[in-house]
Tab-separated table of C-alpha atoms in Angstrom:
chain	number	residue	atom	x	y	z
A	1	UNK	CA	0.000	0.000	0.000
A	2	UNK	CA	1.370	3.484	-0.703
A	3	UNK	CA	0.082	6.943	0.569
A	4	UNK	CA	-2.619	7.294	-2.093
A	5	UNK	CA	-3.995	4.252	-0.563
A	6	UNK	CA	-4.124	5.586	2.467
A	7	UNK	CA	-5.503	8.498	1.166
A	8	UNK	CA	-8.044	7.016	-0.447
A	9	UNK	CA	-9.617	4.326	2.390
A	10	UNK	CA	-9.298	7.886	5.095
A	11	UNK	CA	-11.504	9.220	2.410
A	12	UNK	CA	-13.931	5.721	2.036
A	13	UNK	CA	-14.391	5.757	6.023
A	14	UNK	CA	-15.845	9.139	6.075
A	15	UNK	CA	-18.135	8.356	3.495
A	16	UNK	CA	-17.977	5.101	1.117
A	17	UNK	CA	-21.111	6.780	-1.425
A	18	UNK	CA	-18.274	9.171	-2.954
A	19	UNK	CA	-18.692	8.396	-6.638
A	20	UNK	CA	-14.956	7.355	-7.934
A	21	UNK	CA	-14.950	10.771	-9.827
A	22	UNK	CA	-15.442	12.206	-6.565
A	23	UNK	CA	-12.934	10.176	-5.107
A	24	UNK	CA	-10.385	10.740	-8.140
A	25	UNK	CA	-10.895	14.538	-7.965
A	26	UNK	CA	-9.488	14.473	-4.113
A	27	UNK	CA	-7.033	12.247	-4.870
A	28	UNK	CA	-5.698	13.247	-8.651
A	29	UNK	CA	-6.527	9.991	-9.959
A	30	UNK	CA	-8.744	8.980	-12.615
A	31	UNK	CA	-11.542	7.274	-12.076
A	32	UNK	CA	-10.829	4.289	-13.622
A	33	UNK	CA	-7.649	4.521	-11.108
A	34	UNK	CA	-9.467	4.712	-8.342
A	35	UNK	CA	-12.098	2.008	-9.334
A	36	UNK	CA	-8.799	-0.680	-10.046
A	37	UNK	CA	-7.076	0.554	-6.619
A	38	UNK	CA	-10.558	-0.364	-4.632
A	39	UNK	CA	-11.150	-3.315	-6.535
A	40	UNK	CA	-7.043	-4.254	-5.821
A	41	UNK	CA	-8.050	-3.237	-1.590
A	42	UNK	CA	-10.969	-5.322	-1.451
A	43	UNK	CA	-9.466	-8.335	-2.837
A	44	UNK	CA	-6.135	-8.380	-0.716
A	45	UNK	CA	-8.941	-8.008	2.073
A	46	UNK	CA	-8.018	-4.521	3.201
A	47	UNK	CA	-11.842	-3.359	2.413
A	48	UNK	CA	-14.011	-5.792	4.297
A	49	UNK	CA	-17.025	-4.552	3.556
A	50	UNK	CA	-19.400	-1.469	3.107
A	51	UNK	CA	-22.524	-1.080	5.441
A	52	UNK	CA	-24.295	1.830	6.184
A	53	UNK	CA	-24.217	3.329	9.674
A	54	UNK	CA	-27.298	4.026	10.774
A	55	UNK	CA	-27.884	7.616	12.225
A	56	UNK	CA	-29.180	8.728	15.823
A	57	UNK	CA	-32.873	8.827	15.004
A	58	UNK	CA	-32.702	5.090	14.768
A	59	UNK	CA	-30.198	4.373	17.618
A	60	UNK	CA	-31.933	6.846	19.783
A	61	UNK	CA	-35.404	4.853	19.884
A	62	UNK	CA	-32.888	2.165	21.580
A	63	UNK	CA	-31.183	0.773	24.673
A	64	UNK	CA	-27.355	0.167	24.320
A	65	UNK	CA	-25.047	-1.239	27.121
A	66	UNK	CA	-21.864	-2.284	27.529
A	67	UNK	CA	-21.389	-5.605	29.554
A	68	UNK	CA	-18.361	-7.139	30.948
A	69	UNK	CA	-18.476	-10.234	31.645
A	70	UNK	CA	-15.955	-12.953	33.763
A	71	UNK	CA	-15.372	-16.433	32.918
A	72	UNK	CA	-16.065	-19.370	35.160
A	73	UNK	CA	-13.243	-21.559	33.860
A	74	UNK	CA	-11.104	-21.593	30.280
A	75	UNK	CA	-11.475	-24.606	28.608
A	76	UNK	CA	-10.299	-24.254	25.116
A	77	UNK	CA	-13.855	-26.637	23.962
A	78	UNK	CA	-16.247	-24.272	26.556
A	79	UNK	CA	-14.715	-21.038	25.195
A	80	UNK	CA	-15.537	-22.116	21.505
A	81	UNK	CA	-19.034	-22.627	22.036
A	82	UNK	CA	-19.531	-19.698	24.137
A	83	UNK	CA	-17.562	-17.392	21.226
A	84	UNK	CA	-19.905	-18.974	18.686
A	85	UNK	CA	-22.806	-18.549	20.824
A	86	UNK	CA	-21.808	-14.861	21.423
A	87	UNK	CA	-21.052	-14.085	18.059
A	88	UNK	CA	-25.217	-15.298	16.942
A	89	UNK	CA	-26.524	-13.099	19.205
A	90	UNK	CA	-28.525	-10.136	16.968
A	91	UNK	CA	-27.917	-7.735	20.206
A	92	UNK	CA	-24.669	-8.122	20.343
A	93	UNK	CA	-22.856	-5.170	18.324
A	94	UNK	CA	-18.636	-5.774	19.935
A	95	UNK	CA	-17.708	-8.588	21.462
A	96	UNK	CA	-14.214	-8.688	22.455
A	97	UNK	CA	-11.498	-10.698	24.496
A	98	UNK	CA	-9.942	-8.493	27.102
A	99	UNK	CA	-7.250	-8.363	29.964
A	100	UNK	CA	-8.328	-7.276	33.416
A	101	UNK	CA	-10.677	-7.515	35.752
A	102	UNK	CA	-12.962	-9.147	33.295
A	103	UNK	CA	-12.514	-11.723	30.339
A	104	UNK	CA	-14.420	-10.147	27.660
A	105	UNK	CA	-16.929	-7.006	26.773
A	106	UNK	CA	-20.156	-6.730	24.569
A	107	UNK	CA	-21.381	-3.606	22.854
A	108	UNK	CA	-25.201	-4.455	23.192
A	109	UNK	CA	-28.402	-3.029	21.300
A	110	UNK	CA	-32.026	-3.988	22.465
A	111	UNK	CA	-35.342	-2.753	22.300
A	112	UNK	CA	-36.404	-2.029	25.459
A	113	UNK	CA	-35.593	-2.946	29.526
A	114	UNK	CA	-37.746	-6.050	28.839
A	115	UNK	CA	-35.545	-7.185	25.683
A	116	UNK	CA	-32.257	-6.493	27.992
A	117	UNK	CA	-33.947	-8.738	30.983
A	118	UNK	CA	-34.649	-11.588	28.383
A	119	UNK	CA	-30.799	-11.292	26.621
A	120	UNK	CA	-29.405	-10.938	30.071
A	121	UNK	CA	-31.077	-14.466	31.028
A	122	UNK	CA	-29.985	-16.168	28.031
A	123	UNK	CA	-26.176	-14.728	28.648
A	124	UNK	CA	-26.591	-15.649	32.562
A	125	UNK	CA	-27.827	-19.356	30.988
A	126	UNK	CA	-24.222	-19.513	29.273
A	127	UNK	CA	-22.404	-22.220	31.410
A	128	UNK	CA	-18.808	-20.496	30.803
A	129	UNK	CA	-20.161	-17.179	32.477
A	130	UNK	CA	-19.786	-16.540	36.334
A	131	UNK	CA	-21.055	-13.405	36.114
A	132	UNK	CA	-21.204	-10.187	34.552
A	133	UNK	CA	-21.989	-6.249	35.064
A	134	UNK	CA	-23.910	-4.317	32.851
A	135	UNK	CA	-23.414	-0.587	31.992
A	136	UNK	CA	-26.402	1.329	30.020
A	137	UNK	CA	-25.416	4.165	27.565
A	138	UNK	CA	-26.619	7.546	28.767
A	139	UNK	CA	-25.452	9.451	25.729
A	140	UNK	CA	-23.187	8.616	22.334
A	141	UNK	CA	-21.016	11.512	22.219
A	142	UNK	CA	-18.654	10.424	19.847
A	143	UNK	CA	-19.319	6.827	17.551
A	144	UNK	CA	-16.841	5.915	14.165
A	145	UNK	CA	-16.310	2.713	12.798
A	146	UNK	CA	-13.150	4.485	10.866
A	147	UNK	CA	-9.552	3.164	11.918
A	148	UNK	CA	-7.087	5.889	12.233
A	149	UNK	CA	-4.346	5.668	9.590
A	150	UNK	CA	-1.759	7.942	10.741
């Protein structure tokens, strides 16, 4: 990858709708340029995907929390079918490994208190989990998806 590259996927994480003329006009490529240079990034897997991000009138109607959660034991076989199990769950937004105090942390979207309760019983139902603490979201005051490339 060279700095246009660069360039260019700081440019896609602001906003991945720029037409490649748009794109080419802030970078000094051509269009066809930029088209071969995404095409070249998504295949060598740098560009995962594009999704849309959806904005706060549709987040705001929702309850998000962050849980942490602590492991009973660490069976290699347990852990598996707890990170598959994890990883089906619609609610769950994050879900990473972690050092600390606690073994992992979800990023969780739901409903309502009721949908929480009802997610919160089927996590508690998980046989690797001791226990965990949950932390609603007040207030988003800052959300990207975009990885700095400095």
């Amino acid at each position: 990858m060279d700095r246009i590259d660069y360039a260019l996927l700081a440019l896609l994480q602001e906003d991945s709708r720029r037409t490649a003329d748009k794109l080419g006009e802030e970078l000094g490529l051509s269009r066809s340029a930029v088209t071969r240079r995404i095409q070249s990034l998504t295949q060598d897997g740098i560009i995962a995907k594009e999704v849309a991000v959806l904005g706060d009138r549709v987040r705001a109607g929702r309850m998000a929390a962050i849980v942490n959660l602590q492991f009973d034991r660490h069976k290699p076989r347990e852990a598996d079918q707890f990170k598959r199990a994890i990883r089906a769950l619609p609610e769950v937004q994050l879900f990473v490994l972690i050092t600390g105090a606690s073994d992992a942390l979800l990023l969780v979207s739901v409903r309502d208190m009721e949908h929480f309760n009802s997610f919160a019983d089927e996590l508690a139902s998980m046989p690797l989990v001791r226990r965990y603490e949950t932390s609603f979201i007040k207030r988003t005051e800052k959300f990207t998806t975009a990885v700095p490339l400095e």
